[in-house]
PDB file of C-alpha atoms in Angstrom:
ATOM      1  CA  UNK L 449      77.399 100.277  73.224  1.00 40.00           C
ATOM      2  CA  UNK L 450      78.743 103.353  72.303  1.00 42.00           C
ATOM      3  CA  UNK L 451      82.366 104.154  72.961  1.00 40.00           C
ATOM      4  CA  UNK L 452      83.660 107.581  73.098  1.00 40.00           C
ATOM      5  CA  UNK L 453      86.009 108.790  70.048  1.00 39.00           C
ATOM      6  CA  UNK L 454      89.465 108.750  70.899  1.00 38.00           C
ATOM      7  CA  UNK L 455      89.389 112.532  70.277  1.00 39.00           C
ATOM      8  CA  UNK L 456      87.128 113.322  73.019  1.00 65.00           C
ATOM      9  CA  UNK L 457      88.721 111.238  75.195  1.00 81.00           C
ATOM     10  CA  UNK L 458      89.966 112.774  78.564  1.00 84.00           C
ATOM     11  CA  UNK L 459      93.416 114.202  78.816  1.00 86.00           C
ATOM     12  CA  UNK L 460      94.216 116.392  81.819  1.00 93.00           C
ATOM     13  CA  UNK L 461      94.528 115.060  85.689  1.00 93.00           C
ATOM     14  CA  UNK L 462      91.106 116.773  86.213  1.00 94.00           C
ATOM     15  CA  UNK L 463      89.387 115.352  83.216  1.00 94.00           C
ATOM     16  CA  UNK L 464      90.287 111.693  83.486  1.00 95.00           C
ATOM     17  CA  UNK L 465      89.155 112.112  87.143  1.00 95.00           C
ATOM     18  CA  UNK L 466      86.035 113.174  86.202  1.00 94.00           C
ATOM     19  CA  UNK L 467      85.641 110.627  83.578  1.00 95.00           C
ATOM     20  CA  UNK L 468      86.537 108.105  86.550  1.00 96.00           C
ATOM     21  CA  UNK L 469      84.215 109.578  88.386  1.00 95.00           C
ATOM     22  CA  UNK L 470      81.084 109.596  86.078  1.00 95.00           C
ATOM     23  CA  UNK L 471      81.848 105.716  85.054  1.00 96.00           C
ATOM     24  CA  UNK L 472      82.133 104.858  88.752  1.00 96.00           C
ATOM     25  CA  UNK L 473      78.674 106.571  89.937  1.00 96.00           C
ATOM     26  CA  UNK L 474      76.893 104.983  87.284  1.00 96.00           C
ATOM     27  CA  UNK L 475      78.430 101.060  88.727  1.00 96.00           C
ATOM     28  CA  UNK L 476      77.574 101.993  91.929  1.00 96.00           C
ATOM     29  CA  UNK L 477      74.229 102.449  91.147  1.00 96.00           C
ATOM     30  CA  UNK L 478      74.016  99.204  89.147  1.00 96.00           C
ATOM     31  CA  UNK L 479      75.479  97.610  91.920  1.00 96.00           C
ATOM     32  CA  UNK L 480      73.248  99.366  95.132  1.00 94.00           C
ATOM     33  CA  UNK L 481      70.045 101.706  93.975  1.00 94.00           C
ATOM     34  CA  UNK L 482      69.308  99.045  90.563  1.00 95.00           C
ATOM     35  CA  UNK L 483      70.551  95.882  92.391  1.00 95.00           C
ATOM     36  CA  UNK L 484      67.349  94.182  91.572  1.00 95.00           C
ATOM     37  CA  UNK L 485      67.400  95.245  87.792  1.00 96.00           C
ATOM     38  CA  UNK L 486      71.442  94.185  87.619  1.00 96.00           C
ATOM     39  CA  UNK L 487      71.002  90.839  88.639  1.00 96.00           C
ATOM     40  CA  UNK L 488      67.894  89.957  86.643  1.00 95.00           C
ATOM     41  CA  UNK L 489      69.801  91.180  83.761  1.00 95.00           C
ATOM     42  CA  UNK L 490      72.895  89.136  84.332  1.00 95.00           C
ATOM     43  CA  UNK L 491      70.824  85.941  82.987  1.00 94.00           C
ATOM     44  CA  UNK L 492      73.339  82.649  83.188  1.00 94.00           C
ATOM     45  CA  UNK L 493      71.706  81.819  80.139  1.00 93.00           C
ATOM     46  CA  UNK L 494      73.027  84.596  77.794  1.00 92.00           C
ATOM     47  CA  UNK L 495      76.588  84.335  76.561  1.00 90.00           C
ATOM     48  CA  UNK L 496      79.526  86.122  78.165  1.00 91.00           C
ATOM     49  CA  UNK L 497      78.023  89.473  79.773  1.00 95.00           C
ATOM     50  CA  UNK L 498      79.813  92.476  81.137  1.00 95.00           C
ATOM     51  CA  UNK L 499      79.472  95.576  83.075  1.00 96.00           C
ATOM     52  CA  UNK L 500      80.204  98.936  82.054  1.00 96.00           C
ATOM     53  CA  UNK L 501      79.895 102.380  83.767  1.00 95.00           C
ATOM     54  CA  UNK L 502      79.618 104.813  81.093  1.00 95.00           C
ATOM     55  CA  UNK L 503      81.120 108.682  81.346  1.00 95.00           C
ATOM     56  CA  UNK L 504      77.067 109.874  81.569  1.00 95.00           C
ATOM     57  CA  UNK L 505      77.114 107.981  85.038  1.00 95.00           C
ATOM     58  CA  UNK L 506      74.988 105.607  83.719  1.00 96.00           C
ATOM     59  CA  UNK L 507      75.244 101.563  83.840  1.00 97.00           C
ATOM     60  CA  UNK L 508      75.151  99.103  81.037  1.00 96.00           C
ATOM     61  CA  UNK L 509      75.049  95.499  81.116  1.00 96.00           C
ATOM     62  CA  UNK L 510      76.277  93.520  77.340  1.00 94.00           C
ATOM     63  CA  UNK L 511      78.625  91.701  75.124  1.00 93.00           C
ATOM     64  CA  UNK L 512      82.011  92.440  75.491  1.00 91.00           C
ATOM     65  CA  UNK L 513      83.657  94.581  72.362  1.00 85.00           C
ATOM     66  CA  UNK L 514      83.841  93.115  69.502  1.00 84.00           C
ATOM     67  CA  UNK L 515      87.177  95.459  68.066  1.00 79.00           C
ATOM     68  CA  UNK L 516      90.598  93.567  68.855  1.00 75.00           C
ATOM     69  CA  UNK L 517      91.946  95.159  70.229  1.00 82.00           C
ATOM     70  CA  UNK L 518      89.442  97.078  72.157  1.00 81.00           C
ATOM     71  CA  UNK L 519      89.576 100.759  72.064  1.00 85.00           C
ATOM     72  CA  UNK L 520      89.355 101.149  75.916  1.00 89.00           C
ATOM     73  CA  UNK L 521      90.267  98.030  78.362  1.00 92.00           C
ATOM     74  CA  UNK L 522      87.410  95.667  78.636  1.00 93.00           C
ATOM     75  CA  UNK L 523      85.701  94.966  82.305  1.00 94.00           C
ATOM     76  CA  UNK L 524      85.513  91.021  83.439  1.00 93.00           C
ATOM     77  CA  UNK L 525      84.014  89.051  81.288  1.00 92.00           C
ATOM     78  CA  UNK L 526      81.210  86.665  81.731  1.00 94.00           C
ATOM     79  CA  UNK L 527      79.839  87.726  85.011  1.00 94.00           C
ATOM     80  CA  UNK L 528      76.465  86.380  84.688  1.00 94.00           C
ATOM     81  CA  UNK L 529      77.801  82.872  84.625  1.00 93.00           C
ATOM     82  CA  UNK L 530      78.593  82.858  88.219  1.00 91.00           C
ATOM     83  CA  UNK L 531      75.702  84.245  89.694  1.00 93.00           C
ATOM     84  CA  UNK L 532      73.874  81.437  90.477  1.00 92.00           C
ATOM     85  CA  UNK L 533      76.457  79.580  92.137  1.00 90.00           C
ATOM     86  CA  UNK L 534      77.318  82.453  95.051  1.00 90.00           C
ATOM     87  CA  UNK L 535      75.349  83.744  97.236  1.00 94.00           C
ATOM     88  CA  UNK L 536      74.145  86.866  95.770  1.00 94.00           C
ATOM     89  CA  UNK L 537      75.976  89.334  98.133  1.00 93.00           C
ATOM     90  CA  UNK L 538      79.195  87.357  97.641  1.00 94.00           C
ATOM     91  CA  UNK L 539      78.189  87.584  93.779  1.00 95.00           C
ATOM     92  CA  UNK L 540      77.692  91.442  94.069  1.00 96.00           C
ATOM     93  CA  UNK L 541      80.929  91.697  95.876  1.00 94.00           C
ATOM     94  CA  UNK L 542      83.321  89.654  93.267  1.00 95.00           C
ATOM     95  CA  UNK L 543      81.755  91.926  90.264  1.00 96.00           C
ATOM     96  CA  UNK L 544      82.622  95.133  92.538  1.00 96.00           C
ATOM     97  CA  UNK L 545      86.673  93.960  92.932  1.00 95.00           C
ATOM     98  CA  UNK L 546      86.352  93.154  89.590  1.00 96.00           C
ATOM     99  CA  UNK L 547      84.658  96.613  88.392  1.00 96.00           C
ATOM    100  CA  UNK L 548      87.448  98.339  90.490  1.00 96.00           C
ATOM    101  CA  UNK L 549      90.135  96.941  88.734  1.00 96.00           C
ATOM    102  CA  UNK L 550      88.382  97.591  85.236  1.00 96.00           C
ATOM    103  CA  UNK L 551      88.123 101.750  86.548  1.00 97.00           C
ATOM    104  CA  UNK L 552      91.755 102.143  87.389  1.00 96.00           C
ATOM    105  CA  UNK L 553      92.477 100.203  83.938  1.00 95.00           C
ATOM    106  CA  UNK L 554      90.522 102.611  81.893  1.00 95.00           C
ATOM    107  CA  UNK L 555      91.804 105.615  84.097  1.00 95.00           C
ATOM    108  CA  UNK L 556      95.026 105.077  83.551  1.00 94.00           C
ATOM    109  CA  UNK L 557      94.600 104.131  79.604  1.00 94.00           C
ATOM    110  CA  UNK L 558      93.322 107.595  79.849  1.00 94.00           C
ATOM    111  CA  UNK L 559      96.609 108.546  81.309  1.00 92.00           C
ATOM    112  CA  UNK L 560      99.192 106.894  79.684  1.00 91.00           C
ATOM    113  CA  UNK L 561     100.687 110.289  78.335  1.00 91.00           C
ATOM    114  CA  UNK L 562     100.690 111.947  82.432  1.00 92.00           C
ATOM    115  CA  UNK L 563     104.006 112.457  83.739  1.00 92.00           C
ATOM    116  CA  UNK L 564     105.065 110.499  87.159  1.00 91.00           C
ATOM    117  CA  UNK L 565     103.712 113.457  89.276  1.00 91.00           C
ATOM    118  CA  UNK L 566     100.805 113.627  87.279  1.00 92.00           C
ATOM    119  CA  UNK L 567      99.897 109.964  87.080  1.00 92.00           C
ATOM    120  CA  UNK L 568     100.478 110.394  91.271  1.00 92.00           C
ATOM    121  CA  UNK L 569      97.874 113.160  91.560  1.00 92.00           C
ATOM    122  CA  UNK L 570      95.499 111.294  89.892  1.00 94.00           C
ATOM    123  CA  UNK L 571      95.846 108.312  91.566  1.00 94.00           C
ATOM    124  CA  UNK L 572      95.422 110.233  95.326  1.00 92.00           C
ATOM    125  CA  UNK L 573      92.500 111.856  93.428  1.00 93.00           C
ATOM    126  CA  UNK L 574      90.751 108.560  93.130  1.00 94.00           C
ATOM    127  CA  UNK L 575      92.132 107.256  96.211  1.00 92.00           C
ATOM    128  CA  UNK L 576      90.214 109.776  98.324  1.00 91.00           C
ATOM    129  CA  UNK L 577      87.071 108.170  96.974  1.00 93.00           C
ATOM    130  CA  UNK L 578      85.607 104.887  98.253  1.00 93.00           C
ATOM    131  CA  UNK L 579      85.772 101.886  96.115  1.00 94.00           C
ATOM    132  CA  UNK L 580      83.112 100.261  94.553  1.00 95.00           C
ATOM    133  CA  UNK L 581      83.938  96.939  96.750  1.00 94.00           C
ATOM    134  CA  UNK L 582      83.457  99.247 100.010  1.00 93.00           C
ATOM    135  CA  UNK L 583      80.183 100.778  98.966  1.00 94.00           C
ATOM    136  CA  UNK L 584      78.715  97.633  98.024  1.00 93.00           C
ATOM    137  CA  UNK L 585      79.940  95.529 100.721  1.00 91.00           C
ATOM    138  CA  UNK L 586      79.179  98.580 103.287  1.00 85.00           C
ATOM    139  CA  UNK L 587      83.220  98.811 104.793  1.00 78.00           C
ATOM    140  CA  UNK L 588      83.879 102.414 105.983  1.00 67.00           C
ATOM    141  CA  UNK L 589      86.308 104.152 103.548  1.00 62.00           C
ATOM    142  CA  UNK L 590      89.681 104.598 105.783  1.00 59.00           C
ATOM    143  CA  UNK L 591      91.800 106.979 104.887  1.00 57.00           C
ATOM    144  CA  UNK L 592      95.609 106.344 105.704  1.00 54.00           C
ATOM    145  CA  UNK L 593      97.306 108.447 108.244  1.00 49.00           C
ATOM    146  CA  UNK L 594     100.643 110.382 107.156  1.00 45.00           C
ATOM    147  CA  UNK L 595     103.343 108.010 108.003  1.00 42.00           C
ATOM    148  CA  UNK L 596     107.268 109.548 108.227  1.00 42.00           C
ATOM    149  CA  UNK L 597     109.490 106.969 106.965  1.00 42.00           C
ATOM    150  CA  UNK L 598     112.221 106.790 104.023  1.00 42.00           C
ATOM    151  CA  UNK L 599     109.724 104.897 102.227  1.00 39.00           C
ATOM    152  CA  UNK L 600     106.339 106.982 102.479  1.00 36.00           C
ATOM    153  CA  UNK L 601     107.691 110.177 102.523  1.00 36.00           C
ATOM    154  CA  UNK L 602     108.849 113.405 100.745  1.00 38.00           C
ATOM    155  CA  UNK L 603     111.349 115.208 102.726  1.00 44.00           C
ATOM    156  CA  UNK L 604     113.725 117.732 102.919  1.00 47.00           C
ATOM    157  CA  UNK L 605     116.079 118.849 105.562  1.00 48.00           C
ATOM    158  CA  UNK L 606     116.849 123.115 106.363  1.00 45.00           C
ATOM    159  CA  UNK L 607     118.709 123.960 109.556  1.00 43.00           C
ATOM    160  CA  UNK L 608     118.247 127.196 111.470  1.00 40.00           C
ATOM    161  CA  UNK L 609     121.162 129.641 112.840  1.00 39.00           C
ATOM    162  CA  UNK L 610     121.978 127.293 115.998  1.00 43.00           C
ATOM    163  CA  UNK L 611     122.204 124.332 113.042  1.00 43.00           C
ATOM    164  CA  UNK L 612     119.281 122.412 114.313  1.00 44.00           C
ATOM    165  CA  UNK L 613     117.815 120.166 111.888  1.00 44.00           C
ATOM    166  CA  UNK L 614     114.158 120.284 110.909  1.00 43.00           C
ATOM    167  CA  UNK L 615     112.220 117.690 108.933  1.00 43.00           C
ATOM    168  CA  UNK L 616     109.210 118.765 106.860  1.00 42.00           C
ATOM    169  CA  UNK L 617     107.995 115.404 106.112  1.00 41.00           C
ATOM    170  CA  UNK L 618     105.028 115.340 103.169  1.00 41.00           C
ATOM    171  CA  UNK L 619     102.790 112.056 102.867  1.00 40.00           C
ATOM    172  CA  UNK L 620     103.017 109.974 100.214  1.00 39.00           C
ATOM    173  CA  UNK L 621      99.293 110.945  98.838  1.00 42.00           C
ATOM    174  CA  UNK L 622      99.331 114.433  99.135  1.00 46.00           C
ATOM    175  CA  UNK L 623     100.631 116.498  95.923  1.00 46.00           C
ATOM    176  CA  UNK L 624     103.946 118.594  95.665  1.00 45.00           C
ATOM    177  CA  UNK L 625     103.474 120.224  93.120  1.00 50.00           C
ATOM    178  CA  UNK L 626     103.660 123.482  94.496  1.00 51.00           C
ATOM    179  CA  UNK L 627     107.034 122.506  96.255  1.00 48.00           C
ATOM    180  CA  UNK L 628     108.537 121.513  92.760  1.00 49.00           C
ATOM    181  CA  UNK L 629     107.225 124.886  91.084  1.00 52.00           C
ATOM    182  CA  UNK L 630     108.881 126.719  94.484  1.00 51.00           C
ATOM    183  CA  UNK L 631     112.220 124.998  93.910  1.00 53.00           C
ATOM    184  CA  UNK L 632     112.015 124.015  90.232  1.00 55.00           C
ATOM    185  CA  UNK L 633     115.478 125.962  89.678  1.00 67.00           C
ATOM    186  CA  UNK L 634     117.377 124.045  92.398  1.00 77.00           C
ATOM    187  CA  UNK L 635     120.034 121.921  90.884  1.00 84.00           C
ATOM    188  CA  UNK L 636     122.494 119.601  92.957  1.00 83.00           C
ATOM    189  CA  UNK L 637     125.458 120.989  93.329  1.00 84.00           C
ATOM    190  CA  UNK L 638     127.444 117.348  92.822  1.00 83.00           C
ATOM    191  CA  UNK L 639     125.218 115.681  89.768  1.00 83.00           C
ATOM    192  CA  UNK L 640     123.570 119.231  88.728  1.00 80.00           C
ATOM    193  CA  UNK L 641     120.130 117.195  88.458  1.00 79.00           C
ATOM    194  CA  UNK L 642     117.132 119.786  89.020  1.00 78.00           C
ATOM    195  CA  UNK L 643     115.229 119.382  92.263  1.00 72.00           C
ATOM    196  CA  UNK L 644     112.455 116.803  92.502  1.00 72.00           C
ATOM    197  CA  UNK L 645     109.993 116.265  95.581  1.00 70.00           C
ATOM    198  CA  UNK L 646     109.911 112.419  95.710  1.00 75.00           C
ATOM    199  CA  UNK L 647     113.848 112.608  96.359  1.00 81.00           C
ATOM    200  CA  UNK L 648     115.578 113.204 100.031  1.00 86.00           C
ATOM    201  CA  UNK L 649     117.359 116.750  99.574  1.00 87.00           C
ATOM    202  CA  UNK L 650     120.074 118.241 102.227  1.00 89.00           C
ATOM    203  CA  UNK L 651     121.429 121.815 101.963  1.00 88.00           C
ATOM    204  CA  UNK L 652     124.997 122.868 103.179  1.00 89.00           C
ATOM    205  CA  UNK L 653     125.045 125.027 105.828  1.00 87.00           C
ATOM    206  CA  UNK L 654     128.039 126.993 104.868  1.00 85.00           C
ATOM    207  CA  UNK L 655     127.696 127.536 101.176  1.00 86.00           C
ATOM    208  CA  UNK L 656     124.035 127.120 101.085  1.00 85.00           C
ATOM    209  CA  UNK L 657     123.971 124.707  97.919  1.00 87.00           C
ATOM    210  CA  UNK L 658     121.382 121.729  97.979  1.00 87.00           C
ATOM    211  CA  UNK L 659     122.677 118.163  97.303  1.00 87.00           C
ATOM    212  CA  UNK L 660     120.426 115.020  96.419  1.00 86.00           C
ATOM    213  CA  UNK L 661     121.018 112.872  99.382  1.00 87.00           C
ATOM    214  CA  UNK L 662     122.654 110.009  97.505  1.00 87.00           C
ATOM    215  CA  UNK L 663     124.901 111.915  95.894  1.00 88.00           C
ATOM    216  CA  UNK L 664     126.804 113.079  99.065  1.00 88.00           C
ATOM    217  CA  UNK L 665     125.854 109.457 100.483  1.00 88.00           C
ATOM    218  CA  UNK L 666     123.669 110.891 103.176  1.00 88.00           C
ATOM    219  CA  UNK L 667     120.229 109.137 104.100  1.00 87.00           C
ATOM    220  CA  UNK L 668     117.313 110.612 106.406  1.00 85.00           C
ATOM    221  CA  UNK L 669     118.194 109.320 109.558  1.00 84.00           C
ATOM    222  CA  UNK L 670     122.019 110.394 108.988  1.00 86.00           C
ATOM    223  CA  UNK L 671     120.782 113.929 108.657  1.00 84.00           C
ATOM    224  CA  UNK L 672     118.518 114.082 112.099  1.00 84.00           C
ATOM    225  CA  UNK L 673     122.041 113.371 113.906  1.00 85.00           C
ATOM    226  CA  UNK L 674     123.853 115.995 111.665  1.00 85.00           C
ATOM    227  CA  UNK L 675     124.588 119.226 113.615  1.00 84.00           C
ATOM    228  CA  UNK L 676     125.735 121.286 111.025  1.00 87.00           C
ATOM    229  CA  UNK L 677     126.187 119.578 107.930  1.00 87.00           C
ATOM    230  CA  UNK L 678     129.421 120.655 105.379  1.00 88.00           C
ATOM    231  CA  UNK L 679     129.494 119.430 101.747  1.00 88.00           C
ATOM    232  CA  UNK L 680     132.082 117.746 100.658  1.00 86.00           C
ATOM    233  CA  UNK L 681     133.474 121.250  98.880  1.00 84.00           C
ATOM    234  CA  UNK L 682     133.110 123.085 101.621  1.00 85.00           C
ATOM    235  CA  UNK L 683     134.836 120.663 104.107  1.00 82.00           C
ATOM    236  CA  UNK L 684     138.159 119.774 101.945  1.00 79.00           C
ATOM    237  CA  UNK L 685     138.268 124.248 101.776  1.00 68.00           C
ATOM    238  CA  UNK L 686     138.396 124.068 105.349  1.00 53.00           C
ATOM    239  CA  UNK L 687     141.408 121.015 105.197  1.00 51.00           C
ATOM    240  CA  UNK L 688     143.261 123.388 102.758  1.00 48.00           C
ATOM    241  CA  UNK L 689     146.642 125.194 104.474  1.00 48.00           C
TER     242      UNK L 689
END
C-alpha cells in the first residue's frame, strides 16, 4: 500500500478537506457501488484485514502497516473476522462507524498544526457532508438548526441610540472568520486581551470600549435586561464629586 510522503501531505483547511474528501468517496464506494467485491475480499480466513480509502478516491482492502508507529493512523483492524457472524448489512454498518472514526483520525493527524478556528472550519467542512454510516445504512443527512444559547453560540451585544440591546447570535458551525479579521484590533478595555469570536463581548455605551463579558462579570442573559450598559470606568466617573 502506498502511503503518501509526509512532504506531500495536506496542510491548509482546504487541502486536508479535500484529502478527506477523496479517502471518503473511495469507502463509500467500497462500501455501496463494490459491495459485492468488498465482502468477497474480506475472507475470515486471511489474517487481520483492513480498509483504506486512499487520497485517489479509490478503496483498498490489506494488512495493516507494518511501520510502528504508523505514519498515518491505522483504520480497524481485522474486519474480515466478523463478517460471518452478522448479518451482512449489520456487518457493512459496524465497518462504516468504524471507517468514520478512522477519516476524522487521519483528518485531523493532517491537522495537528491548525489553529482552534482553523481546526473548527474544518471540522463544519466535513460536518456538512454525510457520513459513511448514513450513506451505507441509507439515514437522511440532518443538518442541525442554529440554536441561541450560551453554549452553541457566538455573540456579541451593540445597542442603538434609544440603548436597546441587539443580539447577533452566530451558530456554532458556521465560520467567523471574517468577524475576527473585522474586529481583530479590538482589545478589552479591563484584561487588554484582543477580540475573539467564540467569546461573549459587551461594549459600553458611554465610552464605546468593548469588554470580554467575564471580565466585567456580565453573562448573555444579564445583557438582554441591560438598558444602557456603563463600564465599570465610566460608572465610578459618574460617582466622582
Amino acid at each position: 500500500m502506498e502511503m503518501a510522503a509526509i512532504s506531500s501531505s495536506p496542510r491548509t483547511v482546504e487541502e486536508i478537506f479535500k484529502d478527506y474528501s477523496a479517502r471518503r468517496s473511495g469507502i463509500v464506494r467500497a462500501l455501496t457501488y463494490d459491495v459485492d467485491e468488498f465482502y468477497a475480499t474480506c475472507d475470515p480466513e486471511k489474517e487481520n484485514l483492513c480498509l483504506y480509502g486512499h487520497p485517489n478516491e479509490t478503496w483498498e482492502v490489506t494488512l495493516p502497516a507494518e511501520e510502528v508507529p504508523p505514519e498515518l493512523p491505522e483504520p480497524a483492524l481485522g474486519i474480515n473476522f466478523a463478517r460471518d457472524g452478522m448479518h451482512r448489512r449489520d456487518w457493512l454498518s459496524l465497518v462504516a462507524v468504524h471507517t468514520d472514526s478512522w477519516l476524522l483520525a487521519v483528518a485531523f493527524y493532517f491537522g495537528a498544526r491548525l489553529n482552534r478556528n482553523e481546526r473548527k472550519r474544518l471540522f463544519s467542512m466535513i460536518n456538512e457532508l454525510p457520513t459513511v454510516f448514513e450513506v451505507v445504512t441509507e439515514r437522511k443527512h440532518v443538518k442541525d438548526k442554529p440554536v441561541d444559547n450560551g453554549n452553541k453560540s457566538r455573540s456579541s451585544t451593540k445597542r442603538t441610540s434609544d440603548g436597546q440591546a441587539k443580539s447577533t447570535p452566530r451558530a456554532y458551525d458556521e465560520s467567523y472568520a471574517e468577524e475576527e479579521d473585522e474586529h481583530g484590533e479590538t482589545l478589552c478595555g479591563t484584561c487588554g486581551g484582543n477580540y475573539s469570536g467564540d467569546e461573549f463581548w459587551i461594549g459600553c455605551d458611554i465610552c464605546e470600549r468593548w469588554y470580554h463579558g467575564k471580565c466585567v462579570k456580565i453573562t448573555p442573559a444579564k445583557a438582554e435586561s441591560i438598558k444602557q450598559y456603563k463600564c465599570p470606568s465610566c460608572s465610578t466617573k459618574k460617582g466622582r464629586p
